[in-house]
Amino acid sequence: MAKATARAAVMTKTGGDLEIREYPLPRVEKGAILVRITCCTICGSDVLAWQGKKKAPVPMILGHEIVGKIVELGEGAVYDSGNRMLKVGDRITWTIMDNCGKCYYCREKGLMMKCLHLKKYGHDSCADSPHFVGGFAEYCYITPGTCVVKVPDQLTDEEAAPANCALATVVAGWEAADLGPFENVLIQGAGALGFYAAALAKHHGCGRIIVTDILGHRLAAIKEFGATDVINTKNMSDDELVRAVRGLTDGFGADAVMEVAGVPAIVPAGLKCLRIGGRYIEHGSTFPGANVTLDFSEIVFRCLTVRGVHNYDTRHLQRGVDFLAQAKGMFPFHKLVTDRFPLDEINQAMNLARSGKAIRVAVIP
Ligand SMILES: [Zn+2]
Ligand SMILES: [Zn+2]
């Protein structure tokens, strides 16, 4: 049985220190699950919300890349999304969102991340019960519209935690990019999403897997995740980058580009790096004011496709977890979490995440 109260790191104003607060644990309703959190990794969007660069109601418990152990199962919460039976003590992760399954976007468009009754872990106010709706806390209350995925035994908590945002989002982008074996991909950004994108590309037999970033240590590290070529764009013009990418792809350009840096200014050059008929997948612009100037004739004359991918659907999380389990021997996923902090040191953890020095920082509550 769980305790009567538990602790959480709460953001009471953007930009300020997170405060440790105690809240009563909720009664577990039908279809819900109470989880003791064992690991939550800090996503770039946690840092953006903390800095006030995106909408964030306060008070709020940030953190959505979560893994934990089931403490209590509500009536009827018996199976995970892969139809595996759940029991108390099982390690699980779950979708970033709770969606209704009945609205226009859930039913008609397959866009459950745009559900009209959407709730998102680590994104909503924690003022009211059940309070525990974010990852920087000892417990999380999983509501019935959430899809749960059992974590395979061979994955550690730290390997599994980034799956429900960084990896699942990249799996959704991967599906949109529609890349086949031997095709070439350019990945703009060597953060966690870039590492997973490179590993997926390698796993699926892509030819050139080219990664750009301005941080040399990240570019060095991503070679272990399948990148065939890395380009440091720090002192490089757009034209030089386009020439370099064409030089690596028989003069044609990449079949798909995935923007996972969250830097709108690199989008125009990324589009120029595509070959005719190429697909541009935009992940990174998750904040307002991501303005760029584009020559749209480029998109028309060269028959390009531009797709925005925000969050993901349940199947992408399940595939992401399956991919981690299957490809664990091929890529050092354990190296993505470089630093770990207890809940009491959440502010040090957030500051390190903001610095960009770590790929993923883990909070172990
Ligand atoms: Zn995230
Ligand atoms: Zn809905």
Short mmCIF file of C-alpha atoms and ligand atoms in Angstrom, two decimals:
data_model
loop_
_atom_site.label_atom_id
_atom_site.label_comp_id
_atom_site.label_asym_id
_atom_site.label_seq_id
_atom_site.Cartn_x
_atom_site.Cartn_y
_atom_site.Cartn_z
CA MET A 1 0.00 0.00 0.00
CA ALA A 2 1.19 3.50 -0.77
CA LYS A 3 1.78 6.18 1.85
CA ALA A 4 -0.84 8.85 2.61
CA THR A 5 1.27 11.68 1.20
CA ALA A 6 4.28 11.95 -1.08
CA ARG A 7 6.73 14.53 -2.38
CA ALA A 8 6.97 16.35 -5.67
CA ALA A 9 9.17 19.12 -7.12
CA VAL A 10 6.73 21.87 -8.04
CA MET A 11 7.22 24.81 -10.40
CA THR A 12 5.34 27.71 -8.77
CA LYS A 13 6.58 30.35 -11.22
CA THR A 14 8.50 30.10 -14.48
CA GLY A 15 12.23 30.65 -14.14
CA GLY A 16 12.21 30.19 -10.35
CA ASP A 17 13.58 27.29 -8.33
CA LEU A 18 11.33 24.23 -8.17
CA GLU A 19 9.99 23.65 -4.63
CA ILE A 20 9.60 20.33 -2.89
CA ARG A 21 5.98 19.99 -1.76
CA GLU A 22 4.00 17.25 -0.11
CA TYR A 23 0.59 16.28 -1.55
CA PRO A 24 -1.95 13.65 -0.48
CA LEU A 25 -1.88 10.58 -2.69
CA PRO A 26 -5.15 10.06 -4.60
CA ARG A 27 -7.57 7.18 -4.25
CA VAL A 28 -7.09 4.95 -7.31
CA GLU A 29 -10.24 5.14 -9.45
CA LYS A 30 -11.50 2.56 -11.95
CA GLY A 31 -9.04 2.07 -14.84
CA ALA A 32 -6.31 4.20 -13.22
CA ILE A 33 -2.89 3.12 -11.96
CA LEU A 34 -0.71 4.50 -9.17
CA VAL A 35 3.00 4.24 -9.89
CA ARG A 36 6.07 4.73 -7.71
CA ILE A 37 8.40 6.65 -10.04
CA THR A 38 11.87 5.16 -10.28
CA CYS A 39 13.35 7.45 -12.96
CA CYS A 40 12.38 10.56 -14.90
CA THR A 41 14.68 12.08 -17.49
CA ILE A 42 14.64 15.80 -18.25
CA CYS A 43 13.40 16.62 -21.74
CA GLY A 44 14.30 19.80 -23.62
CA SER A 45 10.65 20.86 -23.37
CA ASP A 46 10.82 20.70 -19.55
CA VAL A 47 13.60 23.26 -19.77
CA LEU A 48 11.61 25.41 -22.24
CA ALA A 49 8.56 25.41 -19.92
CA TRP A 50 10.75 26.22 -16.91
CA GLN A 51 12.30 29.13 -18.80
CA GLY A 52 8.86 30.45 -19.74
CA LYS A 53 9.44 29.86 -23.46
CA LYS A 54 6.27 27.79 -23.77
CA LYS A 55 2.89 27.78 -22.08
CA ALA A 56 3.00 26.27 -18.59
CA PRO A 57 0.21 26.59 -15.99
CA VAL A 58 1.48 26.80 -12.41
CA PRO A 59 1.73 25.15 -10.00
CA MET A 60 3.03 22.31 -12.12
CA ILE A 61 5.09 19.16 -11.73
CA LEU A 62 7.36 19.03 -14.76
CA GLY A 63 8.77 15.81 -16.19
CA HIS A 64 7.13 13.41 -18.63
CA GLU A 65 9.86 10.88 -19.59
CA ILE A 66 8.91 8.55 -16.77
CA VAL A 67 9.40 4.96 -15.67
CA GLY A 68 7.98 3.49 -12.50
CA LYS A 69 6.67 0.46 -10.67
CA ILE A 70 2.96 -0.24 -10.27
CA VAL A 71 1.86 0.26 -6.66
CA GLU A 72 -1.90 -0.03 -7.14
CA LEU A 73 -4.11 -1.02 -10.06
CA GLY A 74 -7.61 0.42 -10.29
CA GLU A 75 -10.45 -1.93 -11.20
CA GLY A 76 -10.19 -2.91 -14.86
CA ALA A 77 -6.62 -1.68 -15.47
CA VAL A 78 -5.36 -5.12 -16.32
CA TYR A 79 -3.55 -5.04 -19.67
CA ASP A 80 -0.92 -2.85 -21.25
CA SER A 81 -1.16 -1.59 -24.85
CA GLY A 82 0.53 -4.78 -26.09
CA ASN A 83 -2.14 -6.87 -24.33
CA ARG A 84 0.30 -8.04 -21.65
CA MET A 85 -1.21 -8.59 -18.22
CA LEU A 86 -0.26 -6.00 -15.61
CA LYS A 87 0.32 -6.66 -11.93
CA VAL A 88 1.52 -4.73 -8.91
CA GLY A 89 5.32 -4.44 -9.02
CA ASP A 90 5.57 -4.36 -12.84
CA ARG A 91 7.81 -1.69 -14.36
CA ILE A 92 5.95 0.44 -16.87
CA THR A 93 6.20 3.54 -18.98
CA TRP A 94 3.22 5.30 -20.56
CA THR A 95 2.21 7.76 -23.24
CA ILE A 96 2.84 11.43 -22.60
CA MET A 97 -0.89 11.98 -23.03
CA ASP A 98 -4.25 10.80 -21.82
CA ASN A 99 -6.73 11.08 -24.69
CA CYS A 100 -10.48 10.46 -24.78
CA GLY A 101 -10.60 8.06 -27.75
CA LYS A 102 -14.00 9.49 -28.75
CA CYS A 103 -13.51 13.00 -30.16
CA TYR A 104 -13.03 13.96 -33.82
CA TYR A 105 -9.22 13.89 -33.68
CA CYS A 106 -9.03 10.64 -31.73
CA ARG A 107 -11.57 8.79 -33.85
CA GLU A 108 -11.52 10.32 -37.30
CA LYS A 109 -8.02 11.65 -37.80
CA GLY A 110 -5.79 9.32 -35.79
CA LEU A 111 -4.31 12.39 -34.10
CA MET A 112 -4.75 11.41 -30.45
CA MET A 113 -2.09 13.89 -29.42
CA LYS A 114 -4.56 16.58 -30.58
CA CYS A 115 -7.50 15.13 -28.60
CA LEU A 116 -10.06 17.75 -27.68
CA HIS A 117 -9.94 16.51 -24.06
CA LEU A 118 -6.19 16.02 -23.88
CA LYS A 119 -4.25 15.75 -20.64
CA LYS A 120 -0.47 15.64 -20.71
CA TYR A 121 1.85 14.45 -17.98
CA GLY A 122 4.27 17.16 -16.90
CA HIS A 123 2.22 19.82 -18.73
CA ASP A 124 -0.91 20.42 -16.63
CA SER A 125 -1.52 22.15 -13.29
CA CYS A 126 -1.04 20.03 -10.18
CA ALA A 127 -3.16 22.31 -7.96
CA ASP A 128 -6.06 19.86 -7.66
CA SER A 129 -6.29 16.16 -6.86
CA PRO A 130 -4.81 13.81 -8.09
CA HIS A 131 -1.84 16.29 -7.94
CA PHE A 132 0.66 13.65 -9.11
CA VAL A 133 0.52 14.36 -12.84
CA GLY A 134 4.23 14.90 -13.58
CA GLY A 135 7.51 13.03 -13.39
CA PHE A 136 9.56 15.03 -10.87
CA ALA A 137 7.78 13.36 -7.99
CA GLU A 138 7.75 10.17 -5.98
CA TYR A 139 4.48 8.96 -7.51
CA CYS A 140 2.45 9.40 -10.67
CA TYR A 141 -1.26 8.86 -11.08
CA ILE A 142 -2.01 7.35 -14.48
CA THR A 143 -5.52 8.13 -15.66
CA PRO A 144 -7.61 5.65 -17.70
CA GLY A 145 -7.10 7.26 -21.15
CA THR A 146 -3.33 6.69 -20.99
CA CYS A 147 -1.66 3.85 -22.86
CA VAL A 148 0.72 1.89 -20.68
CA VAL A 149 3.69 -0.15 -21.93
CA LYS A 150 5.42 -2.77 -19.81
CA VAL A 151 9.20 -2.24 -19.74
CA PRO A 152 11.10 -5.37 -20.85
CA ASP A 153 13.43 -6.83 -18.21
CA GLN A 154 16.55 -6.28 -20.29
CA LEU A 155 16.13 -2.48 -20.22
CA THR A 156 17.26 -0.38 -17.27
CA ASP A 157 15.05 2.45 -15.99
CA GLU A 158 17.44 5.00 -17.47
CA GLU A 159 17.41 3.32 -20.87
CA ALA A 160 13.62 3.17 -20.92
CA ALA A 161 12.76 6.63 -19.51
CA PRO A 162 13.39 8.78 -22.63
CA ALA A 163 11.26 6.39 -24.71
CA ASN A 164 7.94 8.09 -24.00
CA CYS A 165 8.96 11.45 -25.42
CA ALA A 166 12.28 11.62 -27.27
CA LEU A 167 12.20 8.13 -28.79
CA ALA A 168 8.46 7.81 -29.46
CA THR A 169 8.49 11.23 -31.15
CA VAL A 170 11.37 10.17 -33.38
CA VAL A 171 9.57 6.91 -34.22
CA ALA A 172 6.57 9.02 -35.32
CA GLY A 173 8.89 11.20 -37.41
CA TRP A 174 10.55 8.12 -38.81
CA GLU A 175 7.18 6.83 -40.00
CA ALA A 176 6.44 10.22 -41.60
CA ALA A 177 9.86 10.30 -43.32
CA ASP A 178 9.05 6.95 -44.96
CA LEU A 179 12.73 6.07 -45.35
CA GLY A 180 13.69 2.77 -46.93
CA PRO A 181 16.90 0.77 -46.86
CA PHE A 182 19.86 2.38 -48.70
CA GLU A 183 18.24 5.82 -48.68
CA ASN A 184 20.20 8.72 -47.20
CA VAL A 185 19.11 10.83 -44.24
CA LEU A 186 20.31 14.10 -42.78
CA ILE A 187 19.63 14.55 -39.06
CA GLN A 188 19.89 18.17 -37.91
CA GLY A 189 20.75 18.03 -34.21
CA ALA A 190 22.74 15.61 -32.03
CA GLY A 191 20.54 15.70 -28.92
CA ALA A 192 18.61 12.72 -27.59
CA LEU A 193 16.20 12.76 -30.57
CA GLY A 194 19.14 12.85 -32.98
CA PHE A 195 20.77 9.86 -31.29
CA TYR A 196 17.60 7.81 -31.59
CA ALA A 197 17.04 8.94 -35.19
CA ALA A 198 20.56 7.85 -36.16
CA ALA A 199 20.10 4.48 -34.45
CA LEU A 200 16.75 3.91 -36.21
CA ALA A 201 18.31 4.83 -39.56
CA LYS A 202 21.14 2.37 -39.01
CA HIS A 203 18.73 -0.32 -37.84
CA HIS A 204 16.62 0.15 -40.99
CA GLY A 205 19.61 -0.06 -43.33
CA CYS A 206 19.95 3.53 -44.45
CA GLY A 207 23.01 4.43 -46.52
CA ARG A 208 24.41 7.76 -45.45
CA ILE A 209 23.35 8.85 -41.98
CA ILE A 210 24.62 12.41 -41.78
CA VAL A 211 24.32 14.37 -38.53
CA THR A 212 24.90 18.08 -37.98
CA ASP A 213 25.35 19.98 -34.72
CA ILE A 214 27.54 22.73 -33.29
CA LEU A 215 28.76 20.68 -30.31
CA GLY A 216 31.77 18.53 -31.17
CA HIS A 217 31.45 16.15 -28.21
CA ARG A 218 27.92 15.22 -29.22
CA LEU A 219 28.93 14.65 -32.83
CA ALA A 220 31.75 12.38 -31.64
CA ALA A 221 29.36 10.40 -29.43
CA ILE A 222 26.67 9.93 -32.10
CA LYS A 223 29.01 7.85 -34.26
CA GLU A 224 28.39 4.99 -31.83
CA PHE A 225 24.67 5.31 -32.67
CA GLY A 226 25.02 4.70 -36.38
CA ALA A 227 25.96 8.12 -37.81
CA THR A 228 28.14 7.53 -40.87
CA ASP A 229 29.13 11.20 -41.27
CA VAL A 230 29.09 14.14 -38.86
CA ILE A 231 29.35 17.81 -39.79
CA ASN A 232 30.04 20.59 -37.30
CA THR A 233 28.09 23.56 -38.67
CA LYS A 234 29.37 26.07 -36.12
CA ASN A 235 31.48 28.08 -38.58
CA MET A 236 29.83 26.91 -41.78
CA SER A 237 27.63 28.77 -44.25
CA ASP A 238 24.39 27.22 -45.52
CA ASP A 239 25.92 26.83 -48.99
CA GLU A 240 28.91 24.97 -47.56
CA LEU A 241 26.58 22.60 -45.71
CA VAL A 242 24.51 21.93 -48.84
CA ARG A 243 27.71 21.20 -50.80
CA ALA A 244 28.95 18.86 -48.06
CA VAL A 245 25.66 16.91 -47.95
CA ARG A 246 25.47 16.66 -51.73
CA GLY A 247 29.11 15.52 -51.77
CA LEU A 248 28.19 12.64 -49.48
CA THR A 249 25.10 11.63 -51.50
CA ASP A 250 26.41 11.33 -55.07
CA GLY A 251 25.55 14.98 -55.71
CA PHE A 252 21.79 14.53 -55.11
CA GLY A 253 21.08 15.44 -51.48
CA ALA A 254 19.35 13.51 -48.70
CA ASP A 255 16.11 11.57 -49.26
CA ALA A 256 14.83 12.86 -45.93
CA VAL A 257 15.88 15.45 -43.37
CA MET A 258 14.83 15.30 -39.73
CA GLU A 259 15.11 18.57 -37.79
CA VAL A 260 15.54 17.66 -34.13
CA ALA A 261 17.66 20.56 -32.92
CA GLY A 262 14.82 22.95 -32.13
CA VAL A 263 16.58 25.73 -34.06
CA PRO A 264 14.24 27.25 -36.67
CA ALA A 265 17.12 29.09 -38.37
CA ILE A 266 18.52 25.80 -39.70
CA VAL A 267 15.32 24.84 -41.54
CA PRO A 268 16.04 26.69 -44.84
CA ALA A 269 19.46 25.03 -45.21
CA GLY A 270 17.96 21.67 -44.29
CA LEU A 271 15.39 22.01 -47.10
CA LYS A 272 18.19 22.78 -49.56
CA CYS A 273 19.97 19.60 -48.50
CA LEU A 274 17.06 17.46 -49.77
CA ARG A 275 17.13 15.76 -53.13
CA ILE A 276 14.21 16.17 -55.53
CA GLY A 277 11.13 14.53 -54.00
CA GLY A 278 12.67 14.64 -50.52
CA ARG A 279 10.78 14.76 -47.21
CA TYR A 280 11.46 17.31 -44.51
CA ILE A 281 10.32 16.29 -41.03
CA GLU A 282 10.09 19.15 -38.56
CA HIS A 283 10.19 18.15 -34.90
CA GLY A 284 12.05 20.92 -33.17
CA SER A 285 9.88 24.05 -33.41
CA THR A 286 7.82 23.39 -30.29
CA PHE A 287 7.57 27.00 -29.18
CA PRO A 288 5.87 30.07 -30.64
CA GLY A 289 7.85 32.55 -32.71
CA ALA A 290 9.77 29.93 -34.69
CA ASN A 291 9.84 32.18 -37.76
CA VAL A 292 11.98 31.56 -40.83
CA THR A 293 12.08 32.94 -44.37
CA LEU A 294 11.60 30.29 -47.02
CA ASP A 295 11.59 30.43 -50.80
CA PHE A 296 8.54 28.25 -51.43
CA SER A 297 9.41 27.85 -55.11
CA GLU A 298 12.07 25.48 -53.83
CA ILE A 299 9.31 23.26 -52.41
CA VAL A 300 7.25 23.43 -55.62
CA PHE A 301 9.97 23.01 -58.23
CA ARG A 302 11.73 20.25 -56.32
CA CYS A 303 8.53 18.47 -55.24
CA LEU A 304 9.43 18.50 -51.55
CA THR A 305 7.18 17.46 -48.68
CA VAL A 306 7.30 19.25 -45.34
CA ARG A 307 5.69 17.50 -42.38
CA GLY A 308 5.32 18.75 -38.84
CA VAL A 309 5.37 15.96 -36.25
CA HIS A 310 4.28 16.82 -32.71
CA ASN A 311 4.32 14.04 -30.10
CA TYR A 312 3.11 10.63 -31.27
CA ASP A 313 0.53 7.89 -31.13
CA THR A 314 0.52 4.84 -28.82
CA ARG A 315 2.01 2.53 -31.42
CA HIS A 316 5.10 4.74 -31.67
CA LEU A 317 5.82 4.31 -27.96
CA GLN A 318 5.35 0.55 -28.17
CA ARG A 319 7.63 0.38 -31.22
CA GLY A 320 10.19 2.56 -29.47
CA VAL A 321 10.32 0.28 -26.44
CA ASP A 322 10.50 -2.79 -28.72
CA PHE A 323 13.33 -1.13 -30.66
CA LEU A 324 15.32 -0.43 -27.48
CA ALA A 325 14.97 -4.02 -26.34
CA GLN A 326 15.87 -5.44 -29.73
CA ALA A 327 18.74 -3.09 -30.59
CA LYS A 328 20.27 -2.86 -27.10
CA GLY A 329 23.34 -4.83 -28.18
CA MET A 330 23.90 -2.64 -31.24
CA PHE A 331 23.84 0.81 -29.66
CA PRO A 332 24.99 2.04 -26.21
CA PHE A 333 21.62 3.47 -25.14
CA HIS A 334 22.85 3.52 -21.52
CA LYS A 335 25.24 6.34 -22.44
CA LEU A 336 22.41 8.80 -23.14
CA VAL A 337 21.84 9.47 -19.45
CA THR A 338 25.07 11.12 -18.39
CA ASP A 339 24.08 12.51 -14.97
CA ARG A 340 21.63 11.63 -12.21
CA PHE A 341 20.21 13.55 -9.24
CA PRO A 342 17.86 12.83 -6.33
CA LEU A 343 14.57 14.78 -6.16
CA ASP A 344 16.02 17.18 -3.56
CA GLU A 345 18.64 18.30 -6.09
CA ILE A 346 16.13 18.96 -8.86
CA ASN A 347 17.35 22.52 -9.39
CA GLN A 348 20.94 21.39 -9.97
CA ALA A 349 19.54 18.81 -12.38
CA MET A 350 17.52 21.44 -14.29
CA ASN A 351 20.50 23.78 -14.50
CA LEU A 352 22.68 21.03 -15.92
CA ALA A 353 19.97 20.11 -18.45
CA ARG A 354 19.73 23.77 -19.48
CA SER A 355 23.51 24.00 -20.02
CA GLY A 356 23.39 21.48 -22.89
CA LYS A 357 26.43 19.65 -21.48
CA ALA A 358 24.48 16.47 -20.77
CA ILE A 359 22.47 14.50 -23.34
CA ARG A 360 19.91 13.40 -20.77
CA VAL A 361 19.85 14.14 -17.04
CA ALA A 362 17.95 11.67 -14.84
CA VAL A 363 16.00 12.48 -11.70
CA ILE A 364 15.78 9.49 -9.35
CA PRO A 365 13.03 10.36 -6.84
ZN ZN B 1 9.55 15.77 -24.03
ZN ZN B 2 -10.13 12.73 -27.99
#
